[in-house]
Amino acid sequence: MPSRVDSTAEEVEAVHKDEQFDMRFPSYLGFWKRSVPGLDEHPRFDMYDEPHKKRKQQILNDHPEIEELYGYDTNTVWITMATVCVQMGLAYVFGRVLTDWHWTMVLVAYTVGGSFSTQIGIIFHEFTHNLCAATTLQNRWVGNFANIPLLVPLAQSFRRYHLEHHTYQGVYGYDPDLPLEWEIKLIGNDPVKKFVWLIIYGVMYIGRGLAQQKQLSRWELYNWAWSIACDVAIYKFCGLRGILYLVISVLLGFGLHPGAAHFIQEHYTFRDGQETYSYYGSGNYFWLNIGYHNEHHDFPLVPWTKLPEIKRLAPEYYDDLAYHTSWCAVLYMFVTSSLLAPQSRVVRTLDAHRYARKNLKVPSIEEAKQLASAKDEFVARLKLAADMSMEKARARSIAKAKQQ
């Protein structure tokens, strides 16, 4: 990782000494340029906090009616039950009935099982934010029930680490969504390695949580006991071949599959200054609007059924952001483009995140008007400083490569 992730609190304070307000308003796009493989060695470094909490406050200043969308949607419970029943039914069919339909099982595992497996991951996302039912306890059990076809106890661990992702988005060492340093170095910008990396992305996602070496929580232990009991029952009723169908579904679904492309779509940097991206394509109909990712990070208390309404109510905050319309195109671009690699992320230190969050305020509507004239000069000066820092880092990288 770049040395700047070790910046001290004093260095962070020195950078922001002339700021009282967060001058990224109103969009809260950063002043950085994205990390370019071949020119840069590491993810891009930012000296501000993650943008969404302040975006939320800014948007609510103009659109307080969005708070009326907060709540939960019990339709997700019925979708969960249907998804689990379909997967368990197919596990029984291939485990006890169509026992010699080998390639058909693999094909169905990718197209149907993979799609439902990734949908379960999105159900995890909903229950994590208590968007499926009225109480936290009810939501946790929605997650446990949805976990059945995945075989491995993931629901409660996902909840734990995903909430940390929201709190510490981009914070090096704290955001479990960030690629590990060895992933960045090993994969580099090689198309073949990037292709393989996407195939095993689901495994890598779990590995990042394990790398934090945290002790299992009480609910994670419950999840383990529940999954073991369910796995024994699945083996009894569906047989080993039924379990094999579910395993293939999970591995293929969370690999090179359109339903898993949102892992790349969401926070890999396709544009300077923007670290979160939405997807506005037809996949949202099946995958529970998971593509509305800027909207979700801005307002995590809004259930999936109402996320499009946020964009409709506050178009001025979303229409100018870069977005995707094809998950297949996202996967293709990531593999083939020399401008995208695992390093294509934004990182920040915990000190920078905490200082900017505490000390750089969101301006009110009147304060924003007063700051408008000074903002252009400030932004130009900060972007120039960021460009100079970037060019110096690239020069050091080139010099280092020549020495080797």
CSV table of C-alpha atoms in Angstrom, one decimal, residues 52-360:
chain,number,residue,atom,x,y,z
A,52,HIS,CA,-22.3,9.1,1.5
A,53,LYS,CA,-23.2,10.2,4.9
A,54,LYS,CA,-22.6,13.8,3.9
A,55,ARG,CA,-24.4,13.3,0.6
A,56,LYS,CA,-27.4,12.0,2.6
A,57,GLN,CA,-27.4,15.1,4.7
A,58,GLN,CA,-27.0,17.4,1.7
A,59,ILE,CA,-29.8,15.6,-0.2
A,60,LEU,CA,-32.2,15.7,2.8
A,61,ASN,CA,-31.6,19.5,3.1
A,62,ASP,CA,-33.3,19.8,-0.3
A,63,HIS,CA,-35.5,16.7,-0.2
A,64,PRO,CA,-36.7,15.9,3.3
A,65,GLU,CA,-39.5,13.8,1.9
A,66,ILE,CA,-37.1,11.0,1.1
A,67,GLU,CA,-37.2,10.1,4.8
A,68,GLU,CA,-40.8,8.9,4.2
A,69,LEU,CA,-39.3,6.0,2.2
A,70,TYR,CA,-37.6,4.6,5.2
A,71,GLY,CA,-38.9,1.2,6.5
A,72,TYR,CA,-39.0,-2.4,5.5
A,73,ASP,CA,-40.8,-4.5,2.9
A,74,THR,CA,-42.0,-8.0,3.9
A,75,ASN,CA,-42.3,-9.0,0.2
A,76,THR,CA,-38.6,-9.9,0.6
A,77,VAL,CA,-39.6,-12.6,3.0
A,78,TRP,CA,-41.8,-14.2,0.4
A,79,ILE,CA,-39.1,-13.9,-2.3
A,80,THR,CA,-36.7,-15.6,0.2
A,81,MET,CA,-39.0,-18.5,0.7
A,82,ALA,CA,-39.6,-18.9,-3.0
A,83,THR,CA,-35.9,-18.8,-3.7
A,84,VAL,CA,-34.9,-21.3,-1.1
A,85,CYS,CA,-37.7,-23.7,-2.2
A,86,VAL,CA,-36.6,-23.5,-5.9
A,87,GLN,CA,-33.0,-24.3,-5.0
A,88,MET,CA,-33.9,-27.1,-2.6
A,89,GLY,CA,-36.4,-28.5,-5.2
A,90,LEU,CA,-33.7,-28.6,-7.9
A,91,ALA,CA,-31.2,-30.1,-5.4
A,92,TYR,CA,-33.7,-32.9,-4.9
A,93,VAL,CA,-34.4,-33.4,-8.6
A,94,PHE,CA,-30.7,-33.7,-9.5
A,95,GLY,CA,-29.8,-35.6,-6.4
A,96,ARG,CA,-32.6,-38.2,-6.5
A,97,VAL,CA,-34.3,-38.2,-9.8
A,98,LEU,CA,-32.1,-37.0,-12.7
A,99,THR,CA,-29.0,-38.7,-11.4
A,100,ASP,CA,-27.4,-39.2,-14.8
A,101,TRP,CA,-28.0,-35.7,-16.2
A,102,HIS,CA,-24.5,-34.4,-15.5
A,103,TRP,CA,-24.0,-31.6,-18.0
A,104,THR,CA,-27.6,-30.5,-17.7
A,105,MET,CA,-27.1,-30.2,-13.9
A,106,VAL,CA,-24.0,-27.9,-14.5
A,107,LEU,CA,-25.9,-25.8,-17.0
A,108,VAL,CA,-28.9,-25.4,-14.7
A,109,ALA,CA,-26.5,-24.7,-11.8
A,110,TYR,CA,-25.0,-21.8,-13.7
A,111,THR,CA,-28.2,-20.3,-15.3
A,112,VAL,CA,-30.8,-21.0,-12.5
A,113,GLY,CA,-28.8,-22.0,-9.4
A,114,GLY,CA,-26.2,-19.3,-9.9
A,115,SER,CA,-28.9,-16.6,-10.4
A,116,PHE,CA,-30.7,-17.7,-7.3
A,117,SER,CA,-27.5,-18.0,-5.2
A,118,THR,CA,-26.6,-14.4,-6.1
A,119,GLN,CA,-30.1,-13.3,-5.3
A,120,ILE,CA,-29.7,-14.9,-1.8
A,121,GLY,CA,-26.6,-12.7,-1.4
A,122,ILE,CA,-28.8,-9.7,-2.1
A,123,ILE,CA,-31.3,-10.9,0.4
A,124,PHE,CA,-28.4,-11.0,2.9
A,125,HIS,CA,-27.9,-7.3,1.9
A,126,GLU,CA,-31.5,-6.5,2.7
A,127,PHE,CA,-31.7,-8.3,6.1
A,128,THR,CA,-28.4,-6.7,7.1
A,129,HIS,CA,-30.0,-3.3,7.1
A,130,ASN,CA,-33.2,-4.6,8.7
A,131,LEU,CA,-35.2,-4.1,5.5
A,132,CYS,CA,-37.1,-7.4,5.5
A,133,ALA,CA,-39.1,-7.3,8.7
A,134,ALA,CA,-40.0,-5.2,11.7
A,135,THR,CA,-37.3,-6.4,14.2
A,136,THR,CA,-33.6,-7.2,14.1
A,137,LEU,CA,-34.3,-10.7,15.4
A,138,GLN,CA,-36.8,-11.3,12.6
A,139,ASN,CA,-34.4,-10.0,10.0
A,140,ARG,CA,-31.6,-12.2,11.3
A,141,TRP,CA,-33.7,-15.3,10.9
A,142,VAL,CA,-34.7,-14.3,7.3
A,143,GLY,CA,-30.9,-14.3,6.7
A,144,ASN,CA,-30.5,-17.7,8.3
A,145,PHE,CA,-33.3,-19.2,6.3
A,146,ALA,CA,-31.9,-17.7,3.1
A,147,ASN,CA,-28.6,-19.2,3.9
A,148,ILE,CA,-29.8,-22.8,3.6
A,149,PRO,CA,-29.0,-23.4,-0.1
A,150,LEU,CA,-25.5,-21.8,0.3
A,151,LEU,CA,-24.5,-24.6,2.7
A,152,VAL,CA,-21.7,-22.5,4.2
A,153,PRO,CA,-22.7,-20.2,7.2
A,154,LEU,CA,-22.4,-16.8,5.5
A,155,ALA,CA,-25.5,-14.7,6.5
A,156,GLN,CA,-24.4,-13.3,9.9
A,157,SER,CA,-20.8,-12.8,8.9
A,158,PHE,CA,-22.0,-10.9,5.8
A,159,ARG,CA,-24.1,-8.7,8.1
A,160,ARG,CA,-21.2,-7.9,10.3
A,161,TYR,CA,-18.7,-7.1,7.6
A,162,HIS,CA,-21.1,-5.3,5.3
A,163,LEU,CA,-22.1,-2.8,8.1
A,164,GLU,CA,-18.4,-2.2,8.6
A,165,HIS,CA,-18.1,-1.5,4.8
A,166,HIS,CA,-20.8,1.2,5.1
A,167,THR,CA,-19.1,2.8,8.1
A,168,TYR,CA,-15.5,2.6,6.8
A,169,GLN,CA,-15.9,2.7,3.0
A,170,GLY,CA,-12.5,2.9,1.5
A,171,VAL,CA,-10.7,3.0,4.9
A,172,TYR,CA,-7.5,0.9,4.5
A,173,GLY,CA,-7.5,-2.0,7.0
A,174,TYR,CA,-11.2,-1.5,8.0
A,175,ASP,CA,-13.2,-1.8,4.8
A,176,PRO,CA,-13.6,-5.6,4.1
A,177,ASP,CA,-14.7,-4.8,0.5
A,178,LEU,CA,-11.2,-3.6,-0.4
A,179,PRO,CA,-8.9,-6.0,-2.3
A,180,LEU,CA,-6.0,-7.2,-0.1
A,181,GLU,CA,-2.5,-6.0,-1.0
A,182,TRP,CA,-1.4,-9.4,-2.2
A,183,GLU,CA,-4.4,-9.6,-4.6
A,184,ILE,CA,-3.4,-6.3,-6.2
A,185,LYS,CA,0.2,-7.4,-6.6
A,186,LEU,CA,-0.5,-10.9,-7.8
A,187,ILE,CA,-3.3,-10.1,-10.3
A,188,GLY,CA,-1.7,-6.9,-11.6
A,189,ASN,CA,-3.2,-5.9,-15.0
A,190,ASP,CA,-2.9,-9.3,-16.7
A,191,PRO,CA,-6.2,-10.1,-18.5
A,192,VAL,CA,-5.9,-13.9,-17.8
A,193,LYS,CA,-5.3,-13.3,-14.1
A,194,LYS,CA,-8.2,-10.8,-13.9
A,195,PHE,CA,-10.4,-13.4,-15.6
A,196,VAL,CA,-9.4,-16.1,-13.1
A,197,TRP,CA,-9.8,-13.6,-10.3
A,198,LEU,CA,-13.4,-12.9,-11.3
A,199,ILE,CA,-14.1,-16.7,-11.4
A,200,ILE,CA,-13.0,-17.1,-7.7
A,201,TYR,CA,-14.2,-13.6,-6.6
A,202,GLY,CA,-16.7,-15.1,-4.2
A,203,VAL,CA,-14.0,-17.1,-2.4
A,204,MET,CA,-11.8,-13.9,-2.3
A,205,TYR,CA,-14.7,-12.0,-0.8
A,206,ILE,CA,-14.9,-14.4,2.1
A,207,GLY,CA,-11.1,-14.4,2.5
A,208,ARG,CA,-11.0,-10.7,3.1
A,209,GLY,CA,-13.3,-11.1,6.1
A,210,LEU,CA,-11.2,-13.9,7.4
A,211,ALA,CA,-8.0,-11.8,6.9
A,212,GLN,CA,-9.3,-9.5,9.6
A,213,GLN,CA,-9.0,-12.4,12.1
A,214,LYS,CA,-11.9,-11.4,14.2
A,215,GLN,CA,-13.5,-13.7,16.8
A,216,LEU,CA,-16.8,-15.2,15.8
A,217,SER,CA,-19.8,-13.3,17.2
A,218,ARG,CA,-22.6,-15.1,19.0
A,219,TRP,CA,-24.9,-14.9,15.9
A,220,GLU,CA,-22.1,-16.2,13.7
A,221,LEU,CA,-21.9,-19.2,16.0
A,222,TYR,CA,-25.7,-19.6,15.7
A,223,ASN,CA,-25.3,-19.4,12.0
A,224,TRP,CA,-22.7,-22.2,12.1
A,225,ALA,CA,-25.0,-24.5,14.1
A,226,TRP,CA,-28.0,-23.8,11.9
A,227,SER,CA,-26.0,-24.4,8.7
A,228,ILE,CA,-24.6,-27.7,9.9
A,229,ALA,CA,-28.0,-29.0,10.9
A,230,CYS,CA,-29.5,-27.9,7.6
A,231,ASP,CA,-26.6,-29.5,5.6
A,232,VAL,CA,-27.2,-32.8,7.4
A,233,ALA,CA,-30.9,-32.6,6.4
A,234,ILE,CA,-30.0,-31.7,2.8
A,235,TYR,CA,-27.7,-34.7,2.6
A,236,LYS,CA,-30.4,-37.0,4.0
A,237,PHE,CA,-33.1,-35.9,1.6
A,238,CYS,CA,-31.1,-34.8,-1.5
A,239,GLY,CA,-28.0,-37.0,-1.3
A,240,LEU,CA,-24.4,-36.1,-2.1
A,241,ARG,CA,-25.3,-35.2,-5.7
A,242,GLY,CA,-27.9,-32.7,-4.5
A,243,ILE,CA,-25.3,-31.1,-2.4
A,244,LEU,CA,-23.0,-31.0,-5.4
A,245,TYR,CA,-25.6,-29.2,-7.4
A,246,LEU,CA,-25.8,-26.5,-4.6
A,247,VAL,CA,-22.0,-26.2,-4.4
A,248,ILE,CA,-21.7,-25.7,-8.2
A,249,SER,CA,-24.5,-23.1,-8.0
A,250,VAL,CA,-22.7,-21.1,-5.4
A,251,LEU,CA,-19.2,-21.3,-7.0
A,252,LEU,CA,-20.5,-20.4,-10.5
A,253,GLY,CA,-23.0,-17.8,-9.3
A,254,PHE,CA,-20.5,-15.8,-7.3
A,255,GLY,CA,-17.9,-16.1,-10.0
A,256,LEU,CA,-18.1,-15.0,-13.6
A,257,HIS,CA,-21.8,-14.5,-13.6
A,258,PRO,CA,-23.9,-11.4,-14.4
A,259,GLY,CA,-25.5,-11.6,-11.0
A,260,ALA,CA,-22.1,-11.2,-9.4
A,261,ALA,CA,-20.9,-8.3,-11.6
A,262,HIS,CA,-22.3,-5.8,-9.1
A,263,PHE,CA,-19.2,-6.5,-6.9
A,264,ILE,CA,-17.1,-4.8,-9.6
A,265,GLN,CA,-19.7,-2.3,-10.6
A,266,GLU,CA,-20.2,-0.8,-7.2
A,267,HIS,CA,-16.8,0.7,-6.1
A,268,TYR,CA,-14.1,0.0,-8.8
A,269,THR,CA,-13.3,3.4,-10.2
A,270,PHE,CA,-14.3,4.0,-13.8
A,271,ARG,CA,-14.2,7.8,-13.5
A,272,ASP,CA,-12.0,10.4,-11.7
A,273,GLY,CA,-13.4,11.5,-8.3
A,274,GLN,CA,-16.3,9.0,-8.2
A,275,GLU,CA,-16.0,5.9,-5.9
A,276,THR,CA,-19.5,4.5,-6.0
A,277,TYR,CA,-21.5,3.6,-9.2
A,278,SER,CA,-25.1,2.5,-9.8
A,279,TYR,CA,-26.4,0.1,-12.5
A,280,TYR,CA,-29.6,1.0,-14.2
A,281,GLY,CA,-30.3,-2.1,-16.3
A,282,SER,CA,-32.9,-4.9,-16.6
A,283,GLY,CA,-31.0,-7.0,-14.1
A,284,ASN,CA,-32.5,-4.9,-11.3
A,285,TYR,CA,-35.9,-6.6,-11.9
A,286,PHE,CA,-34.6,-10.0,-10.8
A,287,TRP,CA,-31.8,-9.0,-8.5
A,288,LEU,CA,-33.8,-6.7,-6.2
A,289,ASN,CA,-32.6,-3.3,-7.4
A,290,ILE,CA,-29.1,-4.1,-6.2
A,291,GLY,CA,-27.8,-1.9,-9.0
A,292,TYR,CA,-29.1,1.3,-7.3
A,293,HIS,CA,-25.9,1.4,-5.3
A,294,ASN,CA,-25.4,5.2,-4.9
A,295,GLU,CA,-29.0,5.5,-3.8
A,296,HIS,CA,-28.5,2.6,-1.3
A,297,HIS,CA,-25.2,4.0,0.2
A,298,ASP,CA,-26.9,7.4,0.5
A,299,PHE,CA,-30.0,6.0,2.2
A,300,PRO,CA,-29.4,2.5,3.6
A,301,LEU,CA,-32.7,2.5,5.5
A,302,VAL,CA,-34.7,2.5,2.3
A,303,PRO,CA,-35.8,-1.0,1.1
A,304,TRP,CA,-35.0,-2.2,-2.4
A,305,THR,CA,-38.5,-1.6,-3.7
A,306,LYS,CA,-38.2,2.1,-3.1
A,307,LEU,CA,-34.7,2.8,-4.2
A,308,PRO,CA,-35.7,4.0,-7.7
A,309,GLU,CA,-37.9,6.6,-6.0
A,310,ILE,CA,-34.9,8.3,-4.4
A,311,LYS,CA,-33.5,8.9,-7.9
A,312,ARG,CA,-36.9,10.2,-9.1
A,313,LEU,CA,-37.2,12.6,-6.1
A,314,ALA,CA,-33.6,14.0,-6.3
A,315,PRO,CA,-32.5,13.7,-9.9
A,316,GLU,CA,-30.1,16.6,-9.6
A,317,TYR,CA,-28.0,14.4,-7.3
A,318,TYR,CA,-27.9,11.3,-9.5
A,319,ASP,CA,-28.3,12.2,-13.1
A,320,ASP,CA,-24.8,13.6,-13.4
A,321,LEU,CA,-23.1,10.6,-11.9
A,322,ALA,CA,-21.5,8.0,-14.1
A,323,TYR,CA,-23.4,4.7,-14.1
A,324,HIS,CA,-23.6,1.3,-15.8
A,325,THR,CA,-26.3,-0.2,-18.0
A,326,SER,CA,-24.8,-3.7,-18.6
A,327,TRP,CA,-23.3,-6.0,-16.1
A,328,CYS,CA,-21.8,-8.1,-18.8
A,329,ALA,CA,-20.1,-5.0,-20.2
A,330,VAL,CA,-18.7,-4.3,-16.7
A,331,LEU,CA,-17.1,-7.8,-16.6
A,332,TYR,CA,-15.8,-7.5,-20.1
A,333,MET,CA,-14.3,-4.0,-19.5
A,334,PHE,CA,-12.7,-5.1,-16.3
A,335,VAL,CA,-10.9,-8.1,-18.0
A,336,THR,CA,-9.9,-6.4,-21.2
A,337,SER,CA,-9.3,-2.8,-20.3
A,338,SER,CA,-5.7,-1.8,-19.4
A,339,LEU,CA,-7.2,1.0,-17.3
A,340,LEU,CA,-8.9,-1.4,-14.8
A,341,ALA,CA,-7.4,-3.8,-12.3
A,342,PRO,CA,-7.9,-4.8,-8.6
A,343,GLN,CA,-5.9,-1.6,-7.8
A,344,SER,CA,-8.7,0.5,-9.3
A,345,ARG,CA,-10.1,1.6,-5.9
A,346,VAL,CA,-9.9,4.6,-3.6
A,347,VAL,CA,-8.4,4.2,-0.1
A,348,ARG,CA,-8.2,6.6,2.9
A,349,THR,CA,-6.6,6.4,6.4
A,350,LEU,CA,-8.8,6.1,9.5
A,351,ASP,CA,-7.3,9.4,10.6
A,352,ALA,CA,-8.3,11.2,7.4
A,353,HIS,CA,-11.8,9.6,7.5
A,354,ARG,CA,-12.4,10.6,11.1
A,355,TYR,CA,-10.9,14.1,10.9
A,356,ALA,CA,-12.9,15.1,7.7
A,357,ARG,CA,-16.1,13.5,9.1
A,358,LYS,CA,-15.8,15.4,12.4
A,359,ASN,CA,-14.4,18.8,11.3
A,360,LEU,CA,-15.6,19.4,7.7
